[in-house]
Amino acid sequence: MTQEITTLFCNVLLPVPIPKLFTYRVPAEFNDHVQVLQRTIVPFGPKKVLTGVIQEIHQNPPQDYEAKMLLDLLDPIPILFPHQLELITWMANYYMCAAGEVLNAALPSGLKLSSESLVQINPAFDFDNPGYDFSEKEWSLLHRLKHDTLSYTDVAKFLGVKHIYSLLKSLASKNSILLLEEVKEKYQPKKIKHVRFAKEYVVKKKLEELFRSIASKPKQEAVLLKVLQELPVFQHPEWNDKGIPKNKIVVQDISEAALRTLIKQKVLEEYDLNVPRFHEYEAQPEAPPILSEIQTQASNNILEFFQQDKPVLLHGVTGSGKTEIYIDLIKKAIDSNAQALLLLPEIALTTQIVGRLKKIFGNQLGVYHSRFSDNERVEIWNGIVEGKLKCVVGVRSSIFLPFDNLGLIIVDEEHDTSYKQDRPPRYHARNAGLMLAKIHHAKILLGSATPSVETYFHATRGTYGMVTVPTRFAEAPMPQVKLLNIAEARKNKSIRGSFTAAMINGMEAALKKKEQVILFQNRRGYSPFIECEDCGYVPKCINCSVSLTYHQFKHSLLCHYCGYVDELPKACPSCSGKKLLTMGLGTEKLEEEVKLIFPDAGVQRMDLDTTRSKAGYSNIIESFEQGKTDILIGTQMVTKGLDFDRVNLVGVFDADRILHFPDFRSYERAFQLITQVSGRAGRRKVQGQVLIQTHNPNHPVFGFVMAHDVAAFLENQIKDRENNFYPPFSRLIQITVKHADKKICFEAAKWMANQTNQIQNTRTLGPAEPAVSKIRNEFLQNILLKIPRNYGQLSSIKAELLKIESKLLADAGLRAVKIIFDVDPN
DNA sequence: AGCACGCCGACT
DNA sequence: GTCGGCGTGCTC
């Protein structure tokens, strides 16, 4: 009796922004191997090949189309754990995006396959007897292909045209070329060439014989002696298997040619050895630091709340030694055989904290950072799966790593806005971390000196536990904060450029004492705009509705939204006036002024422009650490994680601008930024000083900053949020409508707001024009939907929104608009 | 998101 | 006539 072969189908999650699964047929020979959560390669569309993840396996052929065959299975075992899929699915629903978009963010690109379409000459093609007519372009391409196989992009480059598809199709139809797909695994293990003795020579007699015969060839002899020195096979024949790196042999006067000869003669053999990209941490791990009494108390309190399965907020002032508490908790988690994840904002990761953790956790610690290459990320991924890594310090995307037994999640600088991703899936790593903890039944700790209003609300109202460390480590006093009134200084003529006399005096005094100074100006470039003195003309971006920022070091005008670059005009384009003024203050201008006022001081600038290169950031930090830099000027970057003993003065320049940003979170953000940067001042026994230049010295936020009263500030904000129905009293979904045509954009937004207005129990704000109303030639309109916090079925509202969207996109006139849903916008 | 198709105006 | 622009629809 012949056995019936079952036909299997699988529903595949693909990394594309289409909210559904795609069904493929499983070739019969894979029937025994196919597994849920394996990676698979599938054809997609006419010429694409994608890596997807199998989500379901079944036997139901699709009704209304013929399923394509999947091409291959990539992993003998699943690549994702069910917990990861759970997180992905939750995220897609919660943040209103396609699961494929989440998958795209979740898989390191080294695990996604690249497929490249290649063009090859048909070997059967006869140049002398082509059989068809070819255009000149076609001929030149055919000749080019005589010797090389080209990718599509190569062909486009070679011909100098964008669209090559029809040309290639024509060539293919005339049997002159072949089109093929090359699929390759992107991840490549790092290989290092090694050498060792061929097997037959690992015998004493044979080796002695060899040396006798080679005595007349000094170069070869030298090579062999060197190899022997590194691989003493006389004494330890078994060591030969390990081989030694080739680059250890070819040093100084050892001849590579002689080595090659020996390899050719099969005396030595050469082979590739896969080596990890991360240097094994060889030093003996240090013992974790001993906690102070206060820290021990805090750690115990946290563990108590963990017992109650509550997330915990660790509220400790800057410099209170949160890191030691983290280390203690991580150690405990690892000791109980669970994995630990420490999330840090992007730039905090490059600083001292990682080094400290590495010293303590050694090879059990993985670091996951955006500056790592694809290959390095895959190695972290695999290290976790293999159980080598027990703890990861990483940026927001590390929540997607393949943990199967997560016991502890710590989100440091919990309030940091960079935890929210500003492209799909627009997730917030702190909130996703809370969900991840739920999925793993893990404990989660949120740490901050300036907690977000939301977190603080939950922590003080009992939803979360709260542990406070109110004093600085080693009893360093909190810095003294002083406000410098700019308007008054102007009146008294005690101002020089952007500096009030008081600021200059403070800096002078600090420099005299050989102390370092940090100046904070949250705006890069030289000046945010330039203006013609005669007619008031301000150069604007041609794609966006913003003024162009003048960058002196590039001597050009730059759009910070789309990257548009323009030359600095020599005269006003509008009235030909020659007097173009640089208006406003950026880090470059501040740097220039500082150099004028303090010509002998070492000055460094730290912003996006000076840290873009891989070494930029660490160079700046290093020279500051070594005391080569006296004055460090920077944007947000200087507010985070820099611990330097010799900084006692911090100057803040644009507090006003942050304060008056039109957003319900602006006070919160200003308070956080100023408090954080203040925390850089005075980390030892000496009291640090913070000088803030402002036009509004009476602003209430400054009162809280000066008193270092985080709790009072947050309570004040909570009241404010309650009065205005903002989070945590409501949930927000921001809807952005985009279109190149202003009228269409406005009309669609109006229609949309009209619809959302009819959703029960919610409030709609807008449509309103955002501060930058046009970006990359698309007009923007924002609608803000406020949903009561305790609204039961948030998902039903989201479903409703998606329905409204599809209704809008069905309208002939408005279908081309783009709609972006941003759940819990920043 | 890509990518191809198809329709349109602008040129050799 | 072809090239290349952009709007539209589809991807198992």
PDB file of N, CA and C in Angstrom, chain A residues 496-557:
ATOM      1  N   ARG A 496      28.556  89.730  27.212  1.00  0.00           N
ATOM      2  CA  ARG A 496      29.544  89.687  26.138  1.00  0.00           C
ATOM      3  C   ARG A 496      29.163  88.528  25.242  1.00  0.00           C
ATOM      4  N   GLY A 497      28.694  88.860  24.035  1.00  0.00           N
ATOM      5  CA  GLY A 497      28.190  87.812  23.155  1.00  0.00           C
ATOM      6  C   GLY A 497      27.033  87.111  23.838  1.00  0.00           C
ATOM      7  N   SER A 498      27.126  85.813  23.983  1.00  0.00           N
ATOM      8  CA  SER A 498      26.053  85.059  24.608  1.00  0.00           C
ATOM      9  C   SER A 498      26.274  84.896  26.102  1.00  0.00           C
ATOM     10  N   PHE A 499      27.356  85.494  26.626  1.00  0.00           N
ATOM     11  CA  PHE A 499      27.737  85.240  28.008  1.00  0.00           C
ATOM     12  C   PHE A 499      27.434  86.424  28.924  1.00  0.00           C
ATOM     13  N   THR A 500      26.718  86.148  29.992  1.00  0.00           N
ATOM     14  CA  THR A 500      26.576  87.192  31.002  1.00  0.00           C
ATOM     15  C   THR A 500      27.886  87.264  31.778  1.00  0.00           C
ATOM     16  N   ALA A 501      28.106  88.434  32.380  1.00  0.00           N
ATOM     17  CA  ALA A 501      29.344  88.627  33.138  1.00  0.00           C
ATOM     18  C   ALA A 501      29.459  87.586  34.239  1.00  0.00           C
ATOM     19  N   ALA A 502      28.321  87.269  34.854  1.00  0.00           N
ATOM     20  CA  ALA A 502      28.342  86.304  35.953  1.00  0.00           C
ATOM     21  C   ALA A 502      28.815  84.936  35.469  1.00  0.00           C
ATOM     22  N   MET A 503      28.383  84.571  34.282  1.00  0.00           N
ATOM     23  CA  MET A 503      28.806  83.280  33.721  1.00  0.00           C
ATOM     24  C   MET A 503      30.314  83.286  33.475  1.00  0.00           C
ATOM     25  N   ILE A 504      30.792  84.388  32.888  1.00  0.00           N
ATOM     26  CA  ILE A 504      32.229  84.480  32.610  1.00  0.00           C
ATOM     27  C   ILE A 504      33.027  84.423  33.906  1.00  0.00           C
ATOM     28  N   ASN A 505      32.569  85.159  34.904  1.00  0.00           N
ATOM     29  CA  ASN A 505      33.270  85.155  36.190  1.00  0.00           C
ATOM     30  C   ASN A 505      33.327  83.756  36.784  1.00  0.00           C
ATOM     31  N   GLY A 506      32.193  83.074  36.735  1.00  0.00           N
ATOM     32  CA  GLY A 506      32.133  81.715  37.269  1.00  0.00           C
ATOM     33  C   GLY A 506      33.129  80.812  36.567  1.00  0.00           C
ATOM     34  N   MET A 507      33.188  80.953  35.236  1.00  0.00           N
ATOM     35  CA  MET A 507      34.084  80.095  34.471  1.00  0.00           C
ATOM     36  C   MET A 507      35.536  80.424  34.785  1.00  0.00           C
ATOM     37  N   GLU A 508      35.806  81.722  34.880  1.00  0.00           N
ATOM     38  CA  GLU A 508      37.163  82.158  35.182  1.00  0.00           C
ATOM     39  C   GLU A 508      37.641  81.547  36.502  1.00  0.00           C
ATOM     40  N   ALA A 509      36.759  81.665  37.492  1.00  0.00           N
ATOM     41  CA  ALA A 509      37.110  81.151  38.820  1.00  0.00           C
ATOM     42  C   ALA A 509      37.380  79.653  38.755  1.00  0.00           C
ATOM     43  N   ALA A 510      36.545  78.939  37.998  1.00  0.00           N
ATOM     44  CA  ALA A 510      36.709  77.489  37.905  1.00  0.00           C
ATOM     45  C   ALA A 510      38.034  77.147  37.234  1.00  0.00           C
ATOM     46  N   LEU A 511      38.330  77.850  36.148  1.00  0.00           N
ATOM     47  CA  LEU A 511      39.560  77.553  35.420  1.00  0.00           C
ATOM     48  C   LEU A 511      40.781  77.851  36.282  1.00  0.00           C
ATOM     49  N   LYS A 512      40.674  78.920  37.064  1.00  0.00           N
ATOM     50  CA  LYS A 512      41.788  79.272  37.949  1.00  0.00           C
ATOM     51  C   LYS A 512      42.070  78.139  38.924  1.00  0.00           C
ATOM     52  N   LYS A 513      40.972  77.493  39.374  1.00  0.00           N
ATOM     53  CA  LYS A 513      41.140  76.383  40.326  1.00  0.00           C
ATOM     54  C   LYS A 513      41.455  75.069  39.616  1.00  0.00           C
ATOM     55  N   LYS A 514      41.742  75.160  38.318  1.00  0.00           N
ATOM     56  CA  LYS A 514      42.039  73.970  37.504  1.00  0.00           C
ATOM     57  C   LYS A 514      40.864  72.996  37.479  1.00  0.00           C
ATOM     58  N   GLU A 515      39.669  73.555  37.527  1.00  0.00           N
ATOM     59  CA  GLU A 515      38.494  72.709  37.409  1.00  0.00           C
ATOM     60  C   GLU A 515      37.997  72.748  35.973  1.00  0.00           C
ATOM     61  N   GLN A 516      37.164  71.756  35.656  1.00  0.00           N
ATOM     62  CA  GLN A 516      36.627  71.712  34.308  1.00  0.00           C
ATOM     63  C   GLN A 516      35.206  72.265  34.281  1.00  0.00           C
ATOM     64  N   VAL A 517      34.822  72.722  33.084  1.00  0.00           N
ATOM     65  CA  VAL A 517      33.511  73.357  32.932  1.00  0.00           C
ATOM     66  C   VAL A 517      32.746  72.650  31.816  1.00  0.00           C
ATOM     67  N   ILE A 518      31.452  72.420  32.050  1.00  0.00           N
ATOM     68  CA  ILE A 518      30.597  71.905  30.975  1.00  0.00           C
ATOM     69  C   ILE A 518      29.565  72.970  30.634  1.00  0.00           C
ATOM     70  N   LEU A 519      29.449  73.272  29.349  1.00  0.00           N
ATOM     71  CA  LEU A 519      28.435  74.215  28.899  1.00  0.00           C
ATOM     72  C   LEU A 519      27.411  73.464  28.057  1.00  0.00           C
ATOM     73  N   PHE A 520      26.154  73.696  28.362  1.00  0.00           N
ATOM     74  CA  PHE A 520      25.081  72.955  27.711  1.00  0.00           C
ATOM     75  C   PHE A 520      24.247  73.879  26.828  1.00  0.00           C
ATOM     76  N   GLN A 521      24.244  73.567  25.552  1.00  0.00           N
ATOM     77  CA  GLN A 521      23.421  74.322  24.609  1.00  0.00           C
ATOM     78  C   GLN A 521      22.810  73.292  23.681  1.00  0.00           C
ATOM     79  N   ASN A 522      21.504  73.131  23.794  1.00  0.00           N
ATOM     80  CA  ASN A 522      20.900  71.993  23.108  1.00  0.00           C
ATOM     81  C   ASN A 522      20.597  72.267  21.643  1.00  0.00           C
ATOM     82  N   ARG A 523      21.595  72.738  20.917  1.00  0.00           N
ATOM     83  CA  ARG A 523      21.358  73.022  19.509  1.00  0.00           C
ATOM     84  C   ARG A 523      22.688  73.010  18.786  1.00  0.00           C
ATOM     85  N   ARG A 524      22.788  72.164  17.801  1.00  0.00           N
ATOM     86  CA  ARG A 524      24.059  72.085  17.096  1.00  0.00           C
ATOM     87  C   ARG A 524      24.100  73.110  15.964  1.00  0.00           C
ATOM     88  N   GLY A 525      25.270  73.202  15.342  1.00  0.00           N
ATOM     89  CA  GLY A 525      25.442  74.176  14.278  1.00  0.00           C
ATOM     90  C   GLY A 525      25.944  75.494  14.846  1.00  0.00           C
ATOM     91  N   TYR A 526      26.059  76.486  13.965  1.00  0.00           N
ATOM     92  CA  TYR A 526      26.567  77.779  14.405  1.00  0.00           C
ATOM     93  C   TYR A 526      25.418  78.664  14.868  1.00  0.00           C
ATOM     94  N   SER A 527      24.464  78.824  13.977  1.00  0.00           N
ATOM     95  CA  SER A 527      23.280  79.588  14.362  1.00  0.00           C
ATOM     96  C   SER A 527      22.070  78.972  13.685  1.00  0.00           C
ATOM     97  N   PRO A 528      20.945  78.924  14.395  1.00  0.00           N
ATOM     98  CA  PRO A 528      19.759  78.253  13.848  1.00  0.00           C
ATOM     99  C   PRO A 528      19.188  78.945  12.610  1.00  0.00           C
ATOM    100  N   PHE A 529      19.528  80.188  12.410  1.00  0.00           N
ATOM    101  CA  PHE A 529      19.161  80.805  11.136  1.00  0.00           C
ATOM    102  C   PHE A 529      20.037  82.029  10.874  1.00  0.00           C
ATOM    103  N   ILE A 530      20.041  82.469   9.621  1.00  0.00           N
ATOM    104  CA  ILE A 530      20.707  83.732   9.328  1.00  0.00           C
ATOM    105  C   ILE A 530      19.663  84.692   8.763  1.00  0.00           C
ATOM    106  N   GLU A 531      19.913  85.961   8.956  1.00  0.00           N
ATOM    107  CA  GLU A 531      18.912  86.960   8.578  1.00  0.00           C
ATOM    108  C   GLU A 531      19.606  88.136   7.907  1.00  0.00           C
ATOM    109  N   CYS A 532      18.964  88.646   6.854  1.00  0.00           N
ATOM    110  CA  CYS A 532      19.495  89.823   6.183  1.00  0.00           C
ATOM    111  C   CYS A 532      19.152  91.055   7.019  1.00  0.00           C
ATOM    112  N   GLU A 533      20.156  91.835   7.328  1.00  0.00           N
ATOM    113  CA  GLU A 533      19.915  92.979   8.195  1.00  0.00           C
ATOM    114  C   GLU A 533      19.020  94.019   7.509  1.00  0.00           C
ATOM    115  N   ASP A 534      19.125  94.101   6.183  1.00  0.00           N
ATOM    116  CA  ASP A 534      18.373  95.126   5.468  1.00  0.00           C
ATOM    117  C   ASP A 534      16.909  94.767   5.271  1.00  0.00           C
ATOM    118  N   CYS A 535      16.657  93.541   4.798  1.00  0.00           N
ATOM    119  CA  CYS A 535      15.264  93.235   4.449  1.00  0.00           C
ATOM    120  C   CYS A 535      14.656  92.147   5.324  1.00  0.00           C
ATOM    121  N   GLY A 536      15.421  91.563   6.212  1.00  0.00           N
ATOM    122  CA  GLY A 536      14.844  90.557   7.116  1.00  0.00           C
ATOM    123  C   GLY A 536      14.671  89.189   6.501  1.00  0.00           C
ATOM    124  N   TYR A 537      15.228  88.992   5.311  1.00  0.00           N
ATOM    125  CA  TYR A 537      15.105  87.699   4.648  1.00  0.00           C
ATOM    126  C   TYR A 537      15.827  86.604   5.440  1.00  0.00           C
ATOM    127  N   VAL A 538      15.159  85.451   5.578  1.00  0.00           N
ATOM    128  CA  VAL A 538      15.756  84.297   6.264  1.00  0.00           C
ATOM    129  C   VAL A 538      15.747  83.103   5.313  1.00  0.00           C
ATOM    130  N   PRO A 539      16.900  82.533   4.981  1.00  0.00           N
ATOM    131  CA  PRO A 539      16.911  81.366   4.078  1.00  0.00           C
ATOM    132  C   PRO A 539      16.201  80.172   4.704  1.00  0.00           C
ATOM    133  N   LYS A 540      15.291  79.595   3.916  1.00  0.00           N
ATOM    134  CA  LYS A 540      14.512  78.447   4.398  1.00  0.00           C
ATOM    135  C   LYS A 540      14.876  77.218   3.589  1.00  0.00           C
ATOM    136  N   CYS A 541      14.577  76.055   4.147  1.00  0.00           N
ATOM    137  CA  CYS A 541      14.784  74.806   3.416  1.00  0.00           C
ATOM    138  C   CYS A 541      13.780  74.727   2.274  1.00  0.00           C
ATOM    139  N   ILE A 542      14.214  74.205   1.133  1.00  0.00           N
ATOM    140  CA  ILE A 542      13.297  74.103   0.000  1.00  0.00           C
ATOM    141  C   ILE A 542      12.322  72.938   0.176  1.00  0.00           C
ATOM    142  N   ASN A 543      12.640  72.010   1.076  1.00  0.00           N
ATOM    143  CA  ASN A 543      11.773  70.844   1.263  1.00  0.00           C
ATOM    144  C   ASN A 543      10.924  70.900   2.528  1.00  0.00           C
ATOM    145  N   CYS A 544      11.382  71.681   3.489  1.00  0.00           N
ATOM    146  CA  CYS A 544      10.728  71.687   4.789  1.00  0.00           C
ATOM    147  C   CYS A 544      10.426  73.129   5.201  1.00  0.00           C
ATOM    148  N   SER A 545       9.486  73.278   6.119  1.00  0.00           N
ATOM    149  CA  SER A 545       9.158  74.628   6.551  1.00  0.00           C
ATOM    150  C   SER A 545       9.989  75.021   7.762  1.00  0.00           C
ATOM    151  N   VAL A 546      11.295  74.985   7.612  1.00  0.00           N
ATOM    152  CA  VAL A 546      12.173  75.448   8.682  1.00  0.00           C
ATOM    153  C   VAL A 546      13.280  76.311   8.091  1.00  0.00           C
ATOM    154  N   SER A 547      13.825  77.164   8.936  1.00  0.00           N
ATOM    155  CA  SER A 547      14.976  77.936   8.494  1.00  0.00           C
ATOM    156  C   SER A 547      16.181  77.003   8.441  1.00  0.00           C
ATOM    157  N   LEU A 548      17.143  77.373   7.620  1.00  0.00           N
ATOM    158  CA  LEU A 548      18.349  76.561   7.500  1.00  0.00           C
ATOM    159  C   LEU A 548      19.337  76.952   8.587  1.00  0.00           C
ATOM    160  N   THR A 549      19.945  75.944   9.180  1.00  0.00           N
ATOM    161  CA  THR A 549      20.923  76.198  10.230  1.00  0.00           C
ATOM    162  C   THR A 549      22.287  76.440   9.596  1.00  0.00           C
ATOM    163  N   TYR A 550      22.963  77.492  10.059  1.00  0.00           N
ATOM    164  CA  TYR A 550      24.277  77.774   9.527  1.00  0.00           C
ATOM    165  C   TYR A 550      25.316  76.938  10.272  1.00  0.00           C
ATOM    166  N   HIS A 551      26.069  76.145   9.519  1.00  0.00           N
ATOM    167  CA  HIS A 551      27.158  75.366  10.101  1.00  0.00           C
ATOM    168  C   HIS A 551      28.476  75.956   9.631  1.00  0.00           C
ATOM    169  N   GLN A 552      29.216  76.463  10.595  1.00  0.00           N
ATOM    170  CA  GLN A 552      30.434  77.161  10.202  1.00  0.00           C
ATOM    171  C   GLN A 552      31.512  76.204   9.705  1.00  0.00           C
ATOM    172  N   PHE A 553      31.630  75.054  10.357  1.00  0.00           N
ATOM    173  CA  PHE A 553      32.744  74.177   9.968  1.00  0.00           C
ATOM    174  C   PHE A 553      32.553  73.599   8.569  1.00  0.00           C
ATOM    175  N   LYS A 554      31.315  73.581   8.108  1.00  0.00           N
ATOM    176  CA  LYS A 554      31.088  73.156   6.729  1.00  0.00           C
ATOM    177  C   LYS A 554      30.889  74.365   5.826  1.00  0.00           C
ATOM    178  N   HIS A 555      30.802  75.494   6.427  1.00  0.00           N
ATOM    179  CA  HIS A 555      30.534  76.735   5.727  1.00  0.00           C
ATOM    180  C   HIS A 555      29.305  76.609   4.837  1.00  0.00           C
ATOM    181  N   SER A 556      28.261  76.058   5.411  1.00  0.00           N
ATOM    182  CA  SER A 556      27.069  75.888   4.589  1.00  0.00           C
ATOM    183  C   SER A 556      25.810  75.965   5.441  1.00  0.00           C
ATOM    184  N   LEU A 557      24.692  76.038   4.753  1.00  0.00           N
ATOM    185  CA  LEU A 557      23.393  76.059   5.419  1.00  0.00           C
ATOM    186  C   LEU A 557      22.792  74.665   5.344  1.00  0.00           C
TER     187      LEU A 557
END
